[in-house]
PDB file of C-alpha atoms and ligand atoms in Angstrom:
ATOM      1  CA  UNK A   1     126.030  48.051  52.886  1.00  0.00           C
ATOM      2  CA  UNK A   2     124.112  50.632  54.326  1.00  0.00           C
ATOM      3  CA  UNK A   3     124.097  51.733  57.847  1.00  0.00           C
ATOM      4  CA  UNK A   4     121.780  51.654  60.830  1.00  0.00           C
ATOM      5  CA  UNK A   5     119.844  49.244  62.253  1.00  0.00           C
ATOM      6  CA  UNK A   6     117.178  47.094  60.807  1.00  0.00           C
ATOM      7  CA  UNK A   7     113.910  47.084  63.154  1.00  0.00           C
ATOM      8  CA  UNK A   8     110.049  45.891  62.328  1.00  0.00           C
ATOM      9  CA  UNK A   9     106.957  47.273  63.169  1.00  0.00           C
ATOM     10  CA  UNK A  10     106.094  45.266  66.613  1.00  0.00           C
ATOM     11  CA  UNK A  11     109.504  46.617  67.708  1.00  0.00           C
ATOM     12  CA  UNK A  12     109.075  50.125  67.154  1.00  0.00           C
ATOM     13  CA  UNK A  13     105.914  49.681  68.791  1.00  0.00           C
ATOM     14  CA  UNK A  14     107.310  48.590  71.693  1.00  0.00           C
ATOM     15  CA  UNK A  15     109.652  50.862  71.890  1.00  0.00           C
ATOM     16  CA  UNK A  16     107.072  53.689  71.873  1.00  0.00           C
ATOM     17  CA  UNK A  17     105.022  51.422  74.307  1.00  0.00           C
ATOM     18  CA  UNK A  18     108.020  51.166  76.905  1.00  0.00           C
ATOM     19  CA  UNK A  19     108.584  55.202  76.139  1.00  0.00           C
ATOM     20  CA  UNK A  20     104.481  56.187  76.977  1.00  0.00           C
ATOM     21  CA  UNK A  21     104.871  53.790  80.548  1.00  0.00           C
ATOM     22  CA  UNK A  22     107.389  55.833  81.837  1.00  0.00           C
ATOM     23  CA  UNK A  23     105.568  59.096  81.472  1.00  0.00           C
ATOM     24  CA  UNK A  24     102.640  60.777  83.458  1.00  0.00           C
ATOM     25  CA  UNK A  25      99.758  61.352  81.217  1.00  0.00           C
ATOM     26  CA  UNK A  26      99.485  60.716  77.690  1.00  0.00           C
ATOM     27  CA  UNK A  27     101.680  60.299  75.499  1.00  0.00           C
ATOM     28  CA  UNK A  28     101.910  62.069  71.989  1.00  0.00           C
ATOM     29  CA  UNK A  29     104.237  60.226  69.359  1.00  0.00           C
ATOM     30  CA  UNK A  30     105.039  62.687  65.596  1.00  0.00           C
ATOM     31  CA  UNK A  31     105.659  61.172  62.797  1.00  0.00           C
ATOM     32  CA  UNK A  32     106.377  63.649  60.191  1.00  0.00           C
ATOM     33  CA  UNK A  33     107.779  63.462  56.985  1.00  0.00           C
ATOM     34  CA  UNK A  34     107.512  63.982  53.220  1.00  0.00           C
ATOM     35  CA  UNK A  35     104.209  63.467  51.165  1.00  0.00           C
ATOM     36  CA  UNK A  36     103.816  60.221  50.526  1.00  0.00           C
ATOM     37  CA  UNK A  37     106.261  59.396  52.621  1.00  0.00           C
ATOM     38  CA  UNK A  38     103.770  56.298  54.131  1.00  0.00           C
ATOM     39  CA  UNK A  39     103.483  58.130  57.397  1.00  0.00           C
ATOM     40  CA  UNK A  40      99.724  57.462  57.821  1.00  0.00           C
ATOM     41  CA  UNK A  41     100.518  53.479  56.520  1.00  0.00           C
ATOM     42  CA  UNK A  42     103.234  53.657  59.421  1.00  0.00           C
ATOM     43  CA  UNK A  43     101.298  55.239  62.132  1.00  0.00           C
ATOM     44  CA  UNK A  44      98.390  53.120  61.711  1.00  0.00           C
ATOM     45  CA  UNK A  45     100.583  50.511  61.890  1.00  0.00           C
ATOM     46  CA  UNK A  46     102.125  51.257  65.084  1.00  0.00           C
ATOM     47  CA  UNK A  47      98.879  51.932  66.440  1.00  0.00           C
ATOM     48  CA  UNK A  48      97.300  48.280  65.258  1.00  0.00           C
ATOM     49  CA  UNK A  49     100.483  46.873  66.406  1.00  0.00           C
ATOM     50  CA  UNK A  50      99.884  48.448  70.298  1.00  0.00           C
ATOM     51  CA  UNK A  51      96.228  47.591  70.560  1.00  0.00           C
ATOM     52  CA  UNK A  52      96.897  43.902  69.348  1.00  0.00           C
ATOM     53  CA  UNK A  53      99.890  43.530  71.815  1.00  0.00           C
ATOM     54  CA  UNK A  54      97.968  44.785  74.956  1.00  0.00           C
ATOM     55  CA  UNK A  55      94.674  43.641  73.611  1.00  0.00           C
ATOM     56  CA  UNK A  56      93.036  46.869  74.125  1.00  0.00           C
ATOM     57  CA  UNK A  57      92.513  50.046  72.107  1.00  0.00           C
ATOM     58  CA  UNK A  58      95.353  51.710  74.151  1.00  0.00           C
ATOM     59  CA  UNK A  59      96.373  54.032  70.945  1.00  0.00           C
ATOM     60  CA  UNK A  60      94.624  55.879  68.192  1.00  0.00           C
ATOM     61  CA  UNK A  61      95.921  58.573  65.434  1.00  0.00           C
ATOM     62  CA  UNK A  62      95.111  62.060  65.075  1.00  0.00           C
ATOM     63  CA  UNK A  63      96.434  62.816  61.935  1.00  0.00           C
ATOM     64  CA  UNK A  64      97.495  66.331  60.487  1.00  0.00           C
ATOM     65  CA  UNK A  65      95.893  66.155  57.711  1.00  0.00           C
ATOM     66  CA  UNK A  66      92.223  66.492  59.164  1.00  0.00           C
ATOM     67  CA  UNK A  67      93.012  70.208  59.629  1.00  0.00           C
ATOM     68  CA  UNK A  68      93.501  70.879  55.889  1.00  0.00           C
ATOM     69  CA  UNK A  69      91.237  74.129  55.559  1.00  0.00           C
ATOM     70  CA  UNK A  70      87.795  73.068  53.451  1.00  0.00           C
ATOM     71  CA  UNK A  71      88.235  73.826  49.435  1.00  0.00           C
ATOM     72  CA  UNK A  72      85.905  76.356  50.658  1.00  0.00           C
ATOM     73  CA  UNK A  73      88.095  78.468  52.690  1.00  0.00           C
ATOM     74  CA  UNK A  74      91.151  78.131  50.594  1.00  0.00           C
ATOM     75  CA  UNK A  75      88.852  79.176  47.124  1.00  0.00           C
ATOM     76  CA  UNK A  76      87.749  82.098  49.093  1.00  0.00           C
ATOM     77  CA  UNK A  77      91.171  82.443  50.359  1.00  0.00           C
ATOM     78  CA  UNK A  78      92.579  82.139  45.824  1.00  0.00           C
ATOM     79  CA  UNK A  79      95.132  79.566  47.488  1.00  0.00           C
ATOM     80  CA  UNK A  80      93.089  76.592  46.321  1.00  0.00           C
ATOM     81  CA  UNK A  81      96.108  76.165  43.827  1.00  0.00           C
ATOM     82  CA  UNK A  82      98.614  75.584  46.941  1.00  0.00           C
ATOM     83  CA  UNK A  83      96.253  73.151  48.681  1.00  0.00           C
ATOM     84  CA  UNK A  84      99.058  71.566  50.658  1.00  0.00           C
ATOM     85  CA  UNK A  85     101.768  74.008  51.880  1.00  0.00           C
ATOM     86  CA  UNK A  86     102.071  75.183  55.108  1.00  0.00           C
ATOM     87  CA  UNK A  87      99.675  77.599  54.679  1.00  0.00           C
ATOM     88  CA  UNK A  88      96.332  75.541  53.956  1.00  0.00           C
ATOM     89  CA  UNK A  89      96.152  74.089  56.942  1.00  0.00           C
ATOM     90  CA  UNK A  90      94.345  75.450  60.334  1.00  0.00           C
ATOM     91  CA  UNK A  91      97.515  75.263  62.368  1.00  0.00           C
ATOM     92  CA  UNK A  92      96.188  76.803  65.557  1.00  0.00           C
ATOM     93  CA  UNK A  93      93.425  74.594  65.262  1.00  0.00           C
ATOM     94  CA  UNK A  94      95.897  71.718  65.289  1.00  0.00           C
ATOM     95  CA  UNK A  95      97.683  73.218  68.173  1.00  0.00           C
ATOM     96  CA  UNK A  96      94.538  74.154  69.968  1.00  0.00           C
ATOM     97  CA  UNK A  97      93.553  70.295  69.562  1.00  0.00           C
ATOM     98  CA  UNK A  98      97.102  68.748  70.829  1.00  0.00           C
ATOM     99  CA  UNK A  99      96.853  70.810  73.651  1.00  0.00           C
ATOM    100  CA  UNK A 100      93.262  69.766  74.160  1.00  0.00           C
ATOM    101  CA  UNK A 101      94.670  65.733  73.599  1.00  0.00           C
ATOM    102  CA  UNK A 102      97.479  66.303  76.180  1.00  0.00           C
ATOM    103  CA  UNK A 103      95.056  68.593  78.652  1.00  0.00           C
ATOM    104  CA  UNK A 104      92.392  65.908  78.735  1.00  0.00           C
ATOM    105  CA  UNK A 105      92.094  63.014  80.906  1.00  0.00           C
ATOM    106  CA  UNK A 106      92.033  59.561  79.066  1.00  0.00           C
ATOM    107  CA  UNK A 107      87.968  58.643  79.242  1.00  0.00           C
ATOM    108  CA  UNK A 108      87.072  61.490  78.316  1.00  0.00           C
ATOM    109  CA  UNK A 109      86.427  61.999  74.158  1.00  0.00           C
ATOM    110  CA  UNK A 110      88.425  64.751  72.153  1.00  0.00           C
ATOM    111  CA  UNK A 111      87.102  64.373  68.523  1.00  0.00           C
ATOM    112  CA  UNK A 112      89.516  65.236  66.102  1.00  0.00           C
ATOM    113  CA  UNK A 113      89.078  65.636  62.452  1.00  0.00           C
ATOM    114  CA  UNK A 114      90.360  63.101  59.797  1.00  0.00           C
ATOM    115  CA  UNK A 115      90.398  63.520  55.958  1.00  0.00           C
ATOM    116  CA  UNK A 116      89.010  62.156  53.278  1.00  0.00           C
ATOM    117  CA  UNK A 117      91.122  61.245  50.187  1.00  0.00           C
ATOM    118  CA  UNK A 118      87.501  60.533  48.101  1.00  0.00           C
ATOM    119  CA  UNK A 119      85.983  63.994  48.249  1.00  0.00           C
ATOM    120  CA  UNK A 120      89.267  65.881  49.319  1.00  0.00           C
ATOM    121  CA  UNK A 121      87.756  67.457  52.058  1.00  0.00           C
ATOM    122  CA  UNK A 122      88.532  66.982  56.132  1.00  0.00           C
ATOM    123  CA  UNK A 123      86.294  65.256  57.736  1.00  0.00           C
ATOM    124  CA  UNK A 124      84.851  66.810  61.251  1.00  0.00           C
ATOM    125  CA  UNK A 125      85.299  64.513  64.673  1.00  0.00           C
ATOM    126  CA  UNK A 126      86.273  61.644  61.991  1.00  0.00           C
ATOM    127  CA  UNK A 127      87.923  59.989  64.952  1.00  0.00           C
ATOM    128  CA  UNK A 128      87.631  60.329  68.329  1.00  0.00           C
ATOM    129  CA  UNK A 129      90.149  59.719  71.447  1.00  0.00           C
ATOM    130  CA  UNK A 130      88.655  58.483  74.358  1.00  0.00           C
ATOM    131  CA  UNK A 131      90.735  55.641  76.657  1.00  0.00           C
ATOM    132  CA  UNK A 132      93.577  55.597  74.828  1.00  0.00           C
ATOM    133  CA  UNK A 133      97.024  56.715  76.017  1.00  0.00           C
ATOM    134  CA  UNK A 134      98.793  56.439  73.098  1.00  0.00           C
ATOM    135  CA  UNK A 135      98.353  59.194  70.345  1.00  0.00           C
ATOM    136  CA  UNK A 136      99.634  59.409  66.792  1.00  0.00           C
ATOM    137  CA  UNK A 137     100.053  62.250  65.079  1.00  0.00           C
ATOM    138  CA  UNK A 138     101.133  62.588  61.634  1.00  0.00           C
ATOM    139  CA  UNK A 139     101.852  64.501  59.021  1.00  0.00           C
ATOM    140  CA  UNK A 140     104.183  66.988  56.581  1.00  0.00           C
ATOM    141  CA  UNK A 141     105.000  69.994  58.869  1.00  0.00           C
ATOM    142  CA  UNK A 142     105.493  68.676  62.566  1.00  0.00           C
ATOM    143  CA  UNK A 143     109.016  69.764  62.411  1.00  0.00           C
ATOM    144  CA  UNK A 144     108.421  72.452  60.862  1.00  0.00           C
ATOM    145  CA  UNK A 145     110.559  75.693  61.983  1.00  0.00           C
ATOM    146  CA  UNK A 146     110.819  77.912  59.617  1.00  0.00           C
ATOM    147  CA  UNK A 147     109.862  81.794  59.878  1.00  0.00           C
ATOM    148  CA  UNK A 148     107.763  82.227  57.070  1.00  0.00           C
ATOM    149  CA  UNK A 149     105.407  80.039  59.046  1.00  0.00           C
ATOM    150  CA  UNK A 150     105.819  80.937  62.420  1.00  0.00           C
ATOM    151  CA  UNK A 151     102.549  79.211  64.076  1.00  0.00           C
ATOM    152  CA  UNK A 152     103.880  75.505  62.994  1.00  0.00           C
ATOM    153  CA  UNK A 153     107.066  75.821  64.881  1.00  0.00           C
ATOM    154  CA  UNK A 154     105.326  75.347  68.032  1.00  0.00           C
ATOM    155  CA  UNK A 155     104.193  71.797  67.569  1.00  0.00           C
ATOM    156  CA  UNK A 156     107.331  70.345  68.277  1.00  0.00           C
ATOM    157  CA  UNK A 157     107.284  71.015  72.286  1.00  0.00           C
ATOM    158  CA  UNK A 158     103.543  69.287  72.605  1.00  0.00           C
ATOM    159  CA  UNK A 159     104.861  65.975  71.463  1.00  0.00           C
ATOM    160  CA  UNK A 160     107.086  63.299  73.454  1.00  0.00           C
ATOM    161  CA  UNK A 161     109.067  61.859  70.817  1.00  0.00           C
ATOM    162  CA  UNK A 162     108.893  62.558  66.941  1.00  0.00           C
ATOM    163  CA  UNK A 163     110.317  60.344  64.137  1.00  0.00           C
ATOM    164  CA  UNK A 164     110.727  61.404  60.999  1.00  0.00           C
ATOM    165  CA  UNK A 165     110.077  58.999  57.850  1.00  0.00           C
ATOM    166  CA  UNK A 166     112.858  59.380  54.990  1.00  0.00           C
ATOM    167  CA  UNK A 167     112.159  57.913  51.555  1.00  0.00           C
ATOM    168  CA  UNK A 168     114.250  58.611  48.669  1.00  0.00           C
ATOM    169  CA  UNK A 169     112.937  61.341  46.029  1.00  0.00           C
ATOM    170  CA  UNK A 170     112.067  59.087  42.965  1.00  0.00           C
ATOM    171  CA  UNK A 171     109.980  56.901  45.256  1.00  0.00           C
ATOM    172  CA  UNK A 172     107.700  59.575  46.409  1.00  0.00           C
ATOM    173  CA  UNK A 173     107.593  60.884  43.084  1.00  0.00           C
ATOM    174  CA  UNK A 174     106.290  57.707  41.991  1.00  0.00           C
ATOM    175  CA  UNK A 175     103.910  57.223  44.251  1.00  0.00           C
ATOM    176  CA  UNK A 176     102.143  60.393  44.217  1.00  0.00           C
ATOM    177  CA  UNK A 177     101.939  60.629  40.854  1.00  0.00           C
ATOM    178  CA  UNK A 178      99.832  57.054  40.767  1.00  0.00           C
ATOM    179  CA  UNK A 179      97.786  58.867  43.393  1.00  0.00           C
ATOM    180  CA  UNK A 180      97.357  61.754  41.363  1.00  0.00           C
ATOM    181  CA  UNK A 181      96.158  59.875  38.489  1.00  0.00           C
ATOM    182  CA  UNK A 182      94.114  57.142  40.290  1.00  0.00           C
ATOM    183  CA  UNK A 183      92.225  60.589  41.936  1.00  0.00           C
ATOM    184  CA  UNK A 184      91.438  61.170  38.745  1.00  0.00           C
ATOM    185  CA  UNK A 185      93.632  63.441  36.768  1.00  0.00           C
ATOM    186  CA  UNK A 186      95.644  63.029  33.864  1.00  0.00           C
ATOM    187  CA  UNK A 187      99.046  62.228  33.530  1.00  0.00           C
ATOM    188  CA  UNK A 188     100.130  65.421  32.018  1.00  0.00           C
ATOM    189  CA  UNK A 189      97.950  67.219  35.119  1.00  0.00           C
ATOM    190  CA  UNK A 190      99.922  64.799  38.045  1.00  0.00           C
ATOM    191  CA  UNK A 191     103.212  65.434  36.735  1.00  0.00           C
ATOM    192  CA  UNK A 192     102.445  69.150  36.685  1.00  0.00           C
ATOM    193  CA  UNK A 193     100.830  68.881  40.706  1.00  0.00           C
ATOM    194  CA  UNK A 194     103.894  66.539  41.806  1.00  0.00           C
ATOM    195  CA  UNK A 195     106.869  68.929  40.172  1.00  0.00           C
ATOM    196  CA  UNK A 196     104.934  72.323  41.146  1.00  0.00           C
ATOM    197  CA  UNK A 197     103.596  71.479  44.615  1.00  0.00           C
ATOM    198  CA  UNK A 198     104.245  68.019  45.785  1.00  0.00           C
ATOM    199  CA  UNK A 199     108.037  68.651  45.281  1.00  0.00           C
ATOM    200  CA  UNK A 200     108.525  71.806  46.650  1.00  0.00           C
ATOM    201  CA  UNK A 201     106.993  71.199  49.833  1.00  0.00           C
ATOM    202  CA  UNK A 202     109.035  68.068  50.150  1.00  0.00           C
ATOM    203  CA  UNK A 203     112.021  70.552  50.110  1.00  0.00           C
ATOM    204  CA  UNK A 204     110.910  71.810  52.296  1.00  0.00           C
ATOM    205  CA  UNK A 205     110.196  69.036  54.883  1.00  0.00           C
ATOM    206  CA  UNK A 206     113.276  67.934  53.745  1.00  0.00           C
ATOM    207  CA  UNK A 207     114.850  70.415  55.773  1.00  0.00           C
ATOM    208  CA  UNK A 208     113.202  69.413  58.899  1.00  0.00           C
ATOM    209  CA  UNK A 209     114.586  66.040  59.222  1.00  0.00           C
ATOM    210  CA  UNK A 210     117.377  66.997  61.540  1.00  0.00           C
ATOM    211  CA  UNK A 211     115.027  68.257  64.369  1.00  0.00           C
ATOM    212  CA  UNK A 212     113.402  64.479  64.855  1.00  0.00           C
ATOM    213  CA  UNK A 213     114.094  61.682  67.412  1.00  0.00           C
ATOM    214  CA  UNK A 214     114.308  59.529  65.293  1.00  0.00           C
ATOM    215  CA  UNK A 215     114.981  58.591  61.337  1.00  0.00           C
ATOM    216  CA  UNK A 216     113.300  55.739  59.743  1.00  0.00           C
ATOM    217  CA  UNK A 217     113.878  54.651  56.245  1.00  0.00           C
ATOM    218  CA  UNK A 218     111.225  51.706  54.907  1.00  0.00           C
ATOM    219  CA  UNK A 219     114.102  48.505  54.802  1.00  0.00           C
ATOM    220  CA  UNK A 220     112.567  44.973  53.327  1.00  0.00           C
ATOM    221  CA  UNK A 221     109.814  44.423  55.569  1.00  0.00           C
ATOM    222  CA  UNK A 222     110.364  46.150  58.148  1.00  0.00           C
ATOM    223  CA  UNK A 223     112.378  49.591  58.870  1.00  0.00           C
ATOM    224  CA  UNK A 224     116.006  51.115  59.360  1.00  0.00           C
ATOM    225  CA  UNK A 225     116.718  53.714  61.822  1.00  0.00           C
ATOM    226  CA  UNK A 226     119.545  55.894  60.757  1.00  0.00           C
TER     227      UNK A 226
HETATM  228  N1  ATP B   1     106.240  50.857  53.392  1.00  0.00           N
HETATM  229  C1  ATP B   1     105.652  51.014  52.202  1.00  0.00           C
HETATM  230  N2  ATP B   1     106.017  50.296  51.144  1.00  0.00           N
HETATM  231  C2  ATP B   1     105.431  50.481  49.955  1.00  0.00           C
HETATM  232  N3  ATP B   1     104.438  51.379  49.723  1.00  0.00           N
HETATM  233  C3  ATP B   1     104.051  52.092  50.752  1.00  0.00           C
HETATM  234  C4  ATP B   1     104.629  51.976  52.051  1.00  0.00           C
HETATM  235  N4  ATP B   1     104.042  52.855  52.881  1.00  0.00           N
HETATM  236  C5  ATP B   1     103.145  53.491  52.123  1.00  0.00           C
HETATM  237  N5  ATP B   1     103.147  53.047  50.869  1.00  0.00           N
HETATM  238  C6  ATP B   1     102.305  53.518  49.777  1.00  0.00           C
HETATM  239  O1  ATP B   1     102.717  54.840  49.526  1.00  0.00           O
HETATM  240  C7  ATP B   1     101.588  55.684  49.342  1.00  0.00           C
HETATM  241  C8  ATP B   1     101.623  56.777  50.375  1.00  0.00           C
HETATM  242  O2  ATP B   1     101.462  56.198  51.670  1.00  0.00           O
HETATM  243  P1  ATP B   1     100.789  57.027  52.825  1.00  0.00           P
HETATM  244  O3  ATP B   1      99.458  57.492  52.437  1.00  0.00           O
HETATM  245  O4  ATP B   1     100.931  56.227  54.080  1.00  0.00           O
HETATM  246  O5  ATP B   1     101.826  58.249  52.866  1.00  0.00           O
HETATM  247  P2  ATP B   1     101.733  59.635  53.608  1.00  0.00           P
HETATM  248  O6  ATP B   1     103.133  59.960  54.019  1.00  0.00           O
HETATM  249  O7  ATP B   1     100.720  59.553  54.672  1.00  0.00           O
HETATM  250  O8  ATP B   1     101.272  60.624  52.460  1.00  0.00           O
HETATM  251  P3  ATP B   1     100.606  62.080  52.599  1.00  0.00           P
HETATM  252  O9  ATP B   1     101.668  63.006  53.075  1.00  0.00           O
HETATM  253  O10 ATP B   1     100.228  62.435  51.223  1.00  0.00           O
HETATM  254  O11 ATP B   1      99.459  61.938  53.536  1.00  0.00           O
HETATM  255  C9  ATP B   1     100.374  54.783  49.462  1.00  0.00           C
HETATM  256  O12 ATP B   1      99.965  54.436  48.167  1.00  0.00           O
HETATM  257  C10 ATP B   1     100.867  53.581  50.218  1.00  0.00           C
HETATM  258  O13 ATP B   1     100.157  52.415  49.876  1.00  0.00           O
HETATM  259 MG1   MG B   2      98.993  60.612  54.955  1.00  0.00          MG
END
């Protein structure tokens, strides 16, 4: 049998609801994790989950992934190829923006950018944060400490609590190569995206697993925390 303990959505929702009532201002929840992990499925999740149980939009996510630099930047850049390490993203924009999410008092809107899996591009002020006290943040590199990337390791200190979604190798292999192929490219071309990028920057968030809160594995219908 395997270890840990079995939990569902609604109770690691209320867990993170119990965890943002004991603290002064607002609270910033991580949830990092390989790609394709089903960290954006899991935050929204959590987030639904709050604003059904107090019946108000008391949470929202801010994910990562809306500070993906534009194909623009990264062609000009010649790292369009690496779209997706550490690299290609606008990390002191997503610092800047935590900062600007914890700084601000809830009422007031911080727009944050999303992105958008149709035209592969993020999305600016996709969502906004206004009332809510809650916020989710997601995404590959929250954990991230690592000294070829310097900028990412300070993400960890703006957030309150960070879990860290585990899913075994063939699964996420699987999955993002149906991705890559329902987005439109061939087999051949997905296998070739998932072995010479995916992969290697699962490795690499791989290694960050150690520094979360929390681990959650997907169990049945619900969750296991390790
Ligand atoms: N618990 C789950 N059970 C089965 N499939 C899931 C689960 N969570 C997510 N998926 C599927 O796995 C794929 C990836 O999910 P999701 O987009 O949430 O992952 P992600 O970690 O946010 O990926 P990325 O790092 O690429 O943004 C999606 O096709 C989603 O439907
Ligand atoms: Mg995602």
């Amino acid at each position: 049998m395997r270890g840990g303990v079995e939990t569902s959505l609604a109770e690691l929702a209320a867990r993170v609801r119990r965890r943002a009532e004991g603290h002064s201002g607002r609270f910033l929840l991580g949830i990092a994790g390989p790609p394709g992990a089903g960290k954006s499925t899991l935050a929204r999740g959590i987030r639904d989950e709050l604003n059904l149980a107090a019946g108000a939009a008391i949470a929202e996510v801010a994910p990562m992934d809306g500070f993906h630099l534009t194909n623009a930047q990264l062609r000009a850049a010649g790292i369009l190829d690496r779209k997706g390490e550490p690299d290609t993203f606008d990390t002191a924009g997503y610092l800047a923006q935590l900062r600007a999410i914890r700084d601000t008092a809830p009422g007031i809107p911080v727009s944050w950018p999303t992105y958008d899996r149709a035209i592969h591009e993020p999305v600016p002020g996709g969502v906004v944060v206004d009332r809510q006290t809650i916020v989710i943040t997601e995404g590959n590199y929250l954990l991230l400490d690592d000294r070829a990337h310097p900028a990412w390791s300070a993400v960890r200190v703006l957030l309150d609590e960070t879990w860290y979604l585990d899913v075994p190798r063939p699964i996420i292999e699987q999955r993002l190569l149906r991705r890559h192929i329902r987005g439109g490219r061939t087999p051949e071309a997905a296998r070739t995206k998932v072995v010479q990028s995916d992969l290697r920057n699962a490795v690499l968030v791989e290694s960050t697993r150690a520094r979360a809160d929390l681990v959650l594995r997907k169990a049945g219908r619900g969750y296991r925390i390790d």
